[in-house]
């Protein structure tokens, strides 16, 4: 599902914001969450995404065995706004959109029977992508860490910031996550994907090797 920063609802065109495919090697269906997307599940499947400057929260309830992932960045109108924004500016458009992206994931998990006090969180992304909003990754990281602290959500692992984009896989039943650094040859594609997403947000608001984290 796609987050709409203007109307604050999920747009109905789900197929545009995540794709499902069968991974023969793993013998599981995999769901790729695209920029602006949210996906939750209580099934035996893996949720995956590619992250540059964007961030993803992977949240699950280990008792109910449901989990989900979002994929978002904060929308800024210009470099000045981006540079001077701080996470405690709760009423800014960027903060409201980031909070909404998190709340949509949390609310969908609760609708599947998760309990807020049992939720665990892993955070990924926020790389500094050369040539693309040099501070946006840093601001995304600042926001998501501040949000988790303010909401009392337990962050059990994270891999944030730095210069390298990431690929993430997440098991919604167990909370296991795998991270792989994205090779240089794939960076341009990911950058273009995130730039298109950022431009969409601007228009709407105007108008390596795998490592298991545990």
PDB file of C-alpha atoms in Angstrom:
ATOM      1  CA  UNK A   1       0.000   0.000   0.000  1.00  0.00           C
ATOM      2  CA  UNK A   2       1.110   3.552  -0.715  1.00  0.00           C
ATOM      3  CA  UNK A   3       1.161   6.346   1.815  1.00  0.00           C
ATOM      4  CA  UNK A   4      -0.596   9.523   0.688  1.00  0.00           C
ATOM      5  CA  UNK A   5       0.877  12.535   2.549  1.00  0.00           C
ATOM      6  CA  UNK A   6      -2.009  14.789   1.521  1.00  0.00           C
ATOM      7  CA  UNK A   7      -5.124  12.771   2.235  1.00  0.00           C
ATOM      8  CA  UNK A   8      -3.626  10.568   4.964  1.00  0.00           C
ATOM      9  CA  UNK A   9      -5.010   7.263   3.759  1.00  0.00           C
ATOM     10  CA  UNK A  10      -3.808   4.213   1.895  1.00  0.00           C
ATOM     11  CA  UNK A  11      -4.265   4.423  -1.838  1.00  0.00           C
ATOM     12  CA  UNK A  12      -5.959   1.386  -3.274  1.00  0.00           C
ATOM     13  CA  UNK A  13      -3.426   0.535  -5.978  1.00  0.00           C
ATOM     14  CA  UNK A  14      -1.526  -1.945  -3.840  1.00  0.00           C
ATOM     15  CA  UNK A  15       0.210  -3.668  -6.743  1.00  0.00           C
ATOM     16  CA  UNK A  16       2.048  -0.432  -7.550  1.00  0.00           C
ATOM     17  CA  UNK A  17       3.813  -0.308  -4.172  1.00  0.00           C
ATOM     18  CA  UNK A  18       4.847  -3.877  -3.553  1.00  0.00           C
ATOM     19  CA  UNK A  19       5.414  -6.907  -5.731  1.00  0.00           C
ATOM     20  CA  UNK A  20       5.076 -10.592  -4.868  1.00  0.00           C
ATOM     21  CA  UNK A  21       7.193 -13.379  -6.331  1.00  0.00           C
ATOM     22  CA  UNK A  22       8.225 -16.924  -5.468  1.00  0.00           C
ATOM     23  CA  UNK A  23      11.845 -17.523  -4.496  1.00  0.00           C
ATOM     24  CA  UNK A  24      12.630 -21.090  -5.539  1.00  0.00           C
ATOM     25  CA  UNK A  25      15.915 -21.201  -3.626  1.00  0.00           C
ATOM     26  CA  UNK A  26      14.211 -20.379  -0.334  1.00  0.00           C
ATOM     27  CA  UNK A  27      10.922 -22.075  -1.187  1.00  0.00           C
ATOM     28  CA  UNK A  28       8.967 -19.022  -0.037  1.00  0.00           C
ATOM     29  CA  UNK A  29       6.993 -16.154  -1.452  1.00  0.00           C
ATOM     30  CA  UNK A  30       8.777 -12.818  -1.147  1.00  0.00           C
ATOM     31  CA  UNK A  31       7.161  -9.398  -1.091  1.00  0.00           C
ATOM     32  CA  UNK A  32       9.246  -6.432  -2.216  1.00  0.00           C
ATOM     33  CA  UNK A  33       8.110  -3.186  -0.582  1.00  0.00           C
ATOM     34  CA  UNK A  34       8.679  -0.183  -2.831  1.00  0.00           C
ATOM     35  CA  UNK A  35       9.246   3.443  -1.719  1.00  0.00           C
ATOM     36  CA  UNK A  36       6.116   4.714   0.006  1.00  0.00           C
ATOM     37  CA  UNK A  37       4.855   1.214   0.708  1.00  0.00           C
ATOM     38  CA  UNK A  38       3.718  -0.673   3.811  1.00  0.00           C
ATOM     39  CA  UNK A  39       3.209  -4.434   4.090  1.00  0.00           C
ATOM     40  CA  UNK A  40       2.217  -6.616   7.058  1.00  0.00           C
ATOM     41  CA  UNK A  41       1.846 -10.387   7.270  1.00  0.00           C
ATOM     42  CA  UNK A  42       1.221 -13.349   9.512  1.00  0.00           C
ATOM     43  CA  UNK A  43       2.218 -15.841   6.822  1.00  0.00           C
ATOM     44  CA  UNK A  44       5.387 -17.805   6.097  1.00  0.00           C
ATOM     45  CA  UNK A  45       6.880 -15.360   3.618  1.00  0.00           C
ATOM     46  CA  UNK A  46       9.746 -12.879   3.512  1.00  0.00           C
ATOM     47  CA  UNK A  47       9.412  -9.117   3.125  1.00  0.00           C
ATOM     48  CA  UNK A  48      12.256  -7.368   1.330  1.00  0.00           C
ATOM     49  CA  UNK A  49      13.277  -3.950   0.056  1.00  0.00           C
ATOM     50  CA  UNK A  50      16.225  -1.903  -1.185  1.00  0.00           C
ATOM     51  CA  UNK A  51      17.205   1.196   0.777  1.00  0.00           C
ATOM     52  CA  UNK A  52      19.324   4.199  -0.056  1.00  0.00           C
ATOM     53  CA  UNK A  53      18.411   7.405   1.758  1.00  0.00           C
ATOM     54  CA  UNK A  54      15.019   5.963   2.713  1.00  0.00           C
ATOM     55  CA  UNK A  55      14.465   4.152   5.994  1.00  0.00           C
ATOM     56  CA  UNK A  56      12.484   1.037   6.852  1.00  0.00           C
ATOM     57  CA  UNK A  57      11.101  -0.055  10.181  1.00  0.00           C
ATOM     58  CA  UNK A  58      10.656  -3.811  10.598  1.00  0.00           C
ATOM     59  CA  UNK A  59       8.250  -4.383  13.482  1.00  0.00           C
ATOM     60  CA  UNK A  60       6.821  -7.632  14.826  1.00  0.00           C
ATOM     61  CA  UNK A  61       4.995  -9.212  17.754  1.00  0.00           C
ATOM     62  CA  UNK A  62       6.938 -12.357  18.768  1.00  0.00           C
ATOM     63  CA  UNK A  63       3.936 -13.843  20.588  1.00  0.00           C
ATOM     64  CA  UNK A  64       1.272 -13.270  17.934  1.00  0.00           C
ATOM     65  CA  UNK A  65       3.847 -13.918  15.173  1.00  0.00           C
ATOM     66  CA  UNK A  66       2.842 -11.074  12.893  1.00  0.00           C
ATOM     67  CA  UNK A  67       5.161  -8.455  11.463  1.00  0.00           C
ATOM     68  CA  UNK A  68       5.550  -5.830   8.804  1.00  0.00           C
ATOM     69  CA  UNK A  69       7.767  -3.309   7.067  1.00  0.00           C
ATOM     70  CA  UNK A  70       7.434   0.225   5.762  1.00  0.00           C
ATOM     71  CA  UNK A  71       9.691   2.170   3.382  1.00  0.00           C
ATOM     72  CA  UNK A  72       9.672   5.957   3.465  1.00  0.00           C
ATOM     73  CA  UNK A  73      11.591   9.206   3.521  1.00  0.00           C
ATOM     74  CA  UNK A  74      10.690  12.621   4.882  1.00  0.00           C
ATOM     75  CA  UNK A  75       9.352  15.100   2.290  1.00  0.00           C
ATOM     76  CA  UNK A  76      11.186  18.437   2.246  1.00  0.00           C
ATOM     77  CA  UNK A  77      10.268  21.333  -0.054  1.00  0.00           C
ATOM     78  CA  UNK A  78      13.822  22.615  -0.405  1.00  0.00           C
ATOM     79  CA  UNK A  79      17.374  22.200   0.847  1.00  0.00           C
ATOM     80  CA  UNK A  80      16.976  24.963   3.458  1.00  0.00           C
ATOM     81  CA  UNK A  81      14.012  23.198   5.065  1.00  0.00           C
ATOM     82  CA  UNK A  82      15.890  19.903   4.950  1.00  0.00           C
ATOM     83  CA  UNK A  83      19.028  21.387   6.509  1.00  0.00           C
ATOM     84  CA  UNK A  84      17.270  23.133   9.396  1.00  0.00           C
ATOM     85  CA  UNK A  85      14.638  20.526  10.258  1.00  0.00           C
ATOM     86  CA  UNK A  86      14.905  18.777  13.638  1.00  0.00           C
ATOM     87  CA  UNK A  87      13.087  15.697  14.901  1.00  0.00           C
ATOM     88  CA  UNK A  88      11.370  17.607  17.712  1.00  0.00           C
ATOM     89  CA  UNK A  89       9.494  19.785  15.183  1.00  0.00           C
ATOM     90  CA  UNK A  90       6.392  17.658  15.541  1.00  0.00           C
ATOM     91  CA  UNK A  91       4.077  19.942  13.562  1.00  0.00           C
ATOM     92  CA  UNK A  92       6.200  20.200  10.433  1.00  0.00           C
ATOM     93  CA  UNK A  93       4.973  18.522   7.271  1.00  0.00           C
ATOM     94  CA  UNK A  94       7.996  16.227   7.236  1.00  0.00           C
ATOM     95  CA  UNK A  95       7.411  15.072  10.813  1.00  0.00           C
ATOM     96  CA  UNK A  96       3.694  14.524  10.251  1.00  0.00           C
ATOM     97  CA  UNK A  97       4.367  12.382   7.191  1.00  0.00           C
ATOM     98  CA  UNK A  98       7.030  10.345   8.975  1.00  0.00           C
ATOM     99  CA  UNK A  99       4.722   9.795  11.943  1.00  0.00           C
ATOM    100  CA  UNK A 100       1.953   8.747   9.593  1.00  0.00           C
ATOM    101  CA  UNK A 101       4.214   6.224   7.870  1.00  0.00           C
ATOM    102  CA  UNK A 102       5.013   4.689  11.241  1.00  0.00           C
ATOM    103  CA  UNK A 103       1.435   4.783  12.524  1.00  0.00           C
ATOM    104  CA  UNK A 104       0.107   3.019   9.445  1.00  0.00           C
ATOM    105  CA  UNK A 105       2.499   0.129  10.018  1.00  0.00           C
ATOM    106  CA  UNK A 106       1.684  -0.028  13.724  1.00  0.00           C
ATOM    107  CA  UNK A 107      -2.073   0.180  13.197  1.00  0.00           C
ATOM    108  CA  UNK A 108      -2.056  -2.618  10.628  1.00  0.00           C
ATOM    109  CA  UNK A 109      -0.118  -4.841  13.014  1.00  0.00           C
ATOM    110  CA  UNK A 110      -2.559  -4.100  15.825  1.00  0.00           C
ATOM    111  CA  UNK A 111      -5.436  -4.946  13.496  1.00  0.00           C
ATOM    112  CA  UNK A 112      -3.880  -8.421  13.072  1.00  0.00           C
ATOM    113  CA  UNK A 113      -3.892  -8.964  16.830  1.00  0.00           C
ATOM    114  CA  UNK A 114      -0.459  -7.654  17.807  1.00  0.00           C
ATOM    115  CA  UNK A 115      -0.103  -5.994  21.207  1.00  0.00           C
ATOM    116  CA  UNK A 116       1.751  -2.696  21.342  1.00  0.00           C
ATOM    117  CA  UNK A 117       3.644  -3.595  24.530  1.00  0.00           C
ATOM    118  CA  UNK A 118       5.042  -6.730  22.837  1.00  0.00           C
ATOM    119  CA  UNK A 119       6.239  -5.040  19.655  1.00  0.00           C
ATOM    120  CA  UNK A 120       9.913  -5.194  18.712  1.00  0.00           C
ATOM    121  CA  UNK A 121      11.586  -3.050  16.064  1.00  0.00           C
ATOM    122  CA  UNK A 122      14.603  -3.201  13.767  1.00  0.00           C
ATOM    123  CA  UNK A 123      15.612  -0.136  11.741  1.00  0.00           C
ATOM    124  CA  UNK A 124      17.535   0.118   8.481  1.00  0.00           C
ATOM    125  CA  UNK A 125      18.587   2.638   5.851  1.00  0.00           C
ATOM    126  CA  UNK A 126      19.327   6.349   5.831  1.00  0.00           C
ATOM    127  CA  UNK A 127      22.485   6.166   3.726  1.00  0.00           C
ATOM    128  CA  UNK A 128      24.097   9.328   2.419  1.00  0.00           C
ATOM    129  CA  UNK A 129      23.600   8.976  -1.322  1.00  0.00           C
ATOM    130  CA  UNK A 130      26.063  11.111  -3.284  1.00  0.00           C
ATOM    131  CA  UNK A 131      24.318  13.615  -5.523  1.00  0.00           C
ATOM    132  CA  UNK A 132      20.921  13.049  -3.935  1.00  0.00           C
ATOM    133  CA  UNK A 133      19.910  15.289  -1.025  1.00  0.00           C
ATOM    134  CA  UNK A 134      23.119  14.858   0.928  1.00  0.00           C
ATOM    135  CA  UNK A 135      21.404  15.333   4.307  1.00  0.00           C
ATOM    136  CA  UNK A 136      18.145  13.486   3.705  1.00  0.00           C
ATOM    137  CA  UNK A 137      19.440  10.138   4.918  1.00  0.00           C
ATOM    138  CA  UNK A 138      20.729  11.734   8.118  1.00  0.00           C
ATOM    139  CA  UNK A 139      17.361  13.415   8.738  1.00  0.00           C
ATOM    140  CA  UNK A 140      15.463  10.169   8.136  1.00  0.00           C
ATOM    141  CA  UNK A 141      17.650   8.424  10.714  1.00  0.00           C
ATOM    142  CA  UNK A 142      17.157  11.268  13.190  1.00  0.00           C
ATOM    143  CA  UNK A 143      13.398  11.054  12.759  1.00  0.00           C
ATOM    144  CA  UNK A 144      12.978   7.295  13.118  1.00  0.00           C
ATOM    145  CA  UNK A 145      15.184   7.058  16.222  1.00  0.00           C
ATOM    146  CA  UNK A 146      13.377   9.989  17.826  1.00  0.00           C
ATOM    147  CA  UNK A 147       9.994   8.471  16.983  1.00  0.00           C
ATOM    148  CA  UNK A 148      10.914   5.129  18.547  1.00  0.00           C
ATOM    149  CA  UNK A 149      12.122   6.845  21.723  1.00  0.00           C
ATOM    150  CA  UNK A 150       9.063   9.082  22.016  1.00  0.00           C
ATOM    151  CA  UNK A 151       6.651   6.195  21.450  1.00  0.00           C
ATOM    152  CA  UNK A 152       8.452   3.837  23.823  1.00  0.00           C
ATOM    153  CA  UNK A 153       9.083   1.238  21.112  1.00  0.00           C
ATOM    154  CA  UNK A 154      11.876  -1.244  21.767  1.00  0.00           C
ATOM    155  CA  UNK A 155      14.597  -1.091  19.104  1.00  0.00           C
ATOM    156  CA  UNK A 156      16.467  -4.395  19.308  1.00  0.00           C
ATOM    157  CA  UNK A 157      18.793  -3.867  16.324  1.00  0.00           C
ATOM    158  CA  UNK A 158      19.569  -1.260  13.697  1.00  0.00           C
ATOM    159  CA  UNK A 159      21.881  -0.542  10.796  1.00  0.00           C
ATOM    160  CA  UNK A 160      21.531   3.134   9.883  1.00  0.00           C
ATOM    161  CA  UNK A 161      23.426   5.880   8.087  1.00  0.00           C
ATOM    162  CA  UNK A 162      26.759   5.439   6.364  1.00  0.00           C
ATOM    163  CA  UNK A 163      27.460   5.626   2.650  1.00  0.00           C
ATOM    164  CA  UNK A 164      26.306   2.225   1.398  1.00  0.00           C
ATOM    165  CA  UNK A 165      22.770   1.362   0.288  1.00  0.00           C
ATOM    166  CA  UNK A 166      21.268  -1.839   1.643  1.00  0.00           C
ATOM    167  CA  UNK A 167      19.055  -4.747   0.730  1.00  0.00           C
ATOM    168  CA  UNK A 168      16.898  -6.017   3.578  1.00  0.00           C
ATOM    169  CA  UNK A 169      14.956  -9.248   4.053  1.00  0.00           C
ATOM    170  CA  UNK A 170      12.626  -9.642   7.026  1.00  0.00           C
ATOM    171  CA  UNK A 171      10.740 -12.633   8.409  1.00  0.00           C
ATOM    172  CA  UNK A 172       7.473 -11.253   9.853  1.00  0.00           C
ATOM    173  CA  UNK A 173       6.868 -14.339  12.011  1.00  0.00           C
ATOM    174  CA  UNK A 174      10.198 -14.485  13.838  1.00  0.00           C
ATOM    175  CA  UNK A 175      11.609 -10.974  13.446  1.00  0.00           C
ATOM    176  CA  UNK A 176      14.807 -12.267  11.848  1.00  0.00           C
ATOM    177  CA  UNK A 177      16.342  -9.837   9.372  1.00  0.00           C
ATOM    178  CA  UNK A 178      19.123 -10.145   6.826  1.00  0.00           C
ATOM    179  CA  UNK A 179      21.163  -7.278   5.431  1.00  0.00           C
ATOM    180  CA  UNK A 180      23.266  -7.134   2.287  1.00  0.00           C
ATOM    181  CA  UNK A 181      25.279  -4.157   1.086  1.00  0.00           C
ATOM    182  CA  UNK A 182      24.316  -3.082  -2.413  1.00  0.00           C
ATOM    183  CA  UNK A 183      27.188  -3.126  -4.936  1.00  0.00           C
ATOM    184  CA  UNK A 184      28.137   0.069  -6.732  1.00  0.00           C
ATOM    185  CA  UNK A 185      26.683  -1.131 -10.044  1.00  0.00           C
ATOM    186  CA  UNK A 186      23.173  -1.137  -8.560  1.00  0.00           C
ATOM    187  CA  UNK A 187      23.325   2.242  -6.836  1.00  0.00           C
ATOM    188  CA  UNK A 188      22.179   4.337  -9.800  1.00  0.00           C
ATOM    189  CA  UNK A 189      18.961   2.339 -10.181  1.00  0.00           C
ATOM    190  CA  UNK A 190      18.153   2.693  -6.494  1.00  0.00           C
ATOM    191  CA  UNK A 191      18.966   6.410  -6.547  1.00  0.00           C
ATOM    192  CA  UNK A 192      16.630   6.994  -9.490  1.00  0.00           C
ATOM    193  CA  UNK A 193      13.863   5.056  -7.720  1.00  0.00           C
ATOM    194  CA  UNK A 194      14.205   7.163  -4.574  1.00  0.00           C
ATOM    195  CA  UNK A 195      14.427  10.406  -6.563  1.00  0.00           C
ATOM    196  CA  UNK A 196      11.134   9.578  -8.301  1.00  0.00           C
ATOM    197  CA  UNK A 197       9.569   8.888  -4.913  1.00  0.00           C
ATOM    198  CA  UNK A 198      10.929  12.159  -3.469  1.00  0.00           C
ATOM    199  CA  UNK A 199       9.629  14.131  -6.452  1.00  0.00           C
ATOM    200  CA  UNK A 200       6.216  12.521  -6.029  1.00  0.00           C
ATOM    201  CA  UNK A 201       6.138  13.603  -2.386  1.00  0.00           C
ATOM    202  CA  UNK A 202       7.185  17.137  -3.332  1.00  0.00           C
ATOM    203  CA  UNK A 203       4.360  17.398  -5.853  1.00  0.00           C
ATOM    204  CA  UNK A 204       1.790  16.025  -3.418  1.00  0.00           C
ATOM    205  CA  UNK A 205       2.851  18.282  -0.559  1.00  0.00           C
ATOM    206  CA  UNK A 206       2.936  21.325  -2.848  1.00  0.00           C
ATOM    207  CA  UNK A 207      -0.233  20.513  -4.091  1.00  0.00           C
ATOM    208  CA  UNK A 208      28.129  -7.417   0.356  1.00  0.00           C
ATOM    209  CA  UNK A 209      27.342 -10.463   2.198  1.00  0.00           C
ATOM    210  CA  UNK A 210      24.263 -11.243   4.224  1.00  0.00           C
ATOM    211  CA  UNK A 211      24.350 -10.614   7.947  1.00  0.00           C
ATOM    212  CA  UNK A 212      21.560 -11.755  10.251  1.00  0.00           C
ATOM    213  CA  UNK A 213      20.734  -9.172  12.889  1.00  0.00           C
ATOM    214  CA  UNK A 214      19.430 -10.367  16.239  1.00  0.00           C
TER     215      UNK A 214
END
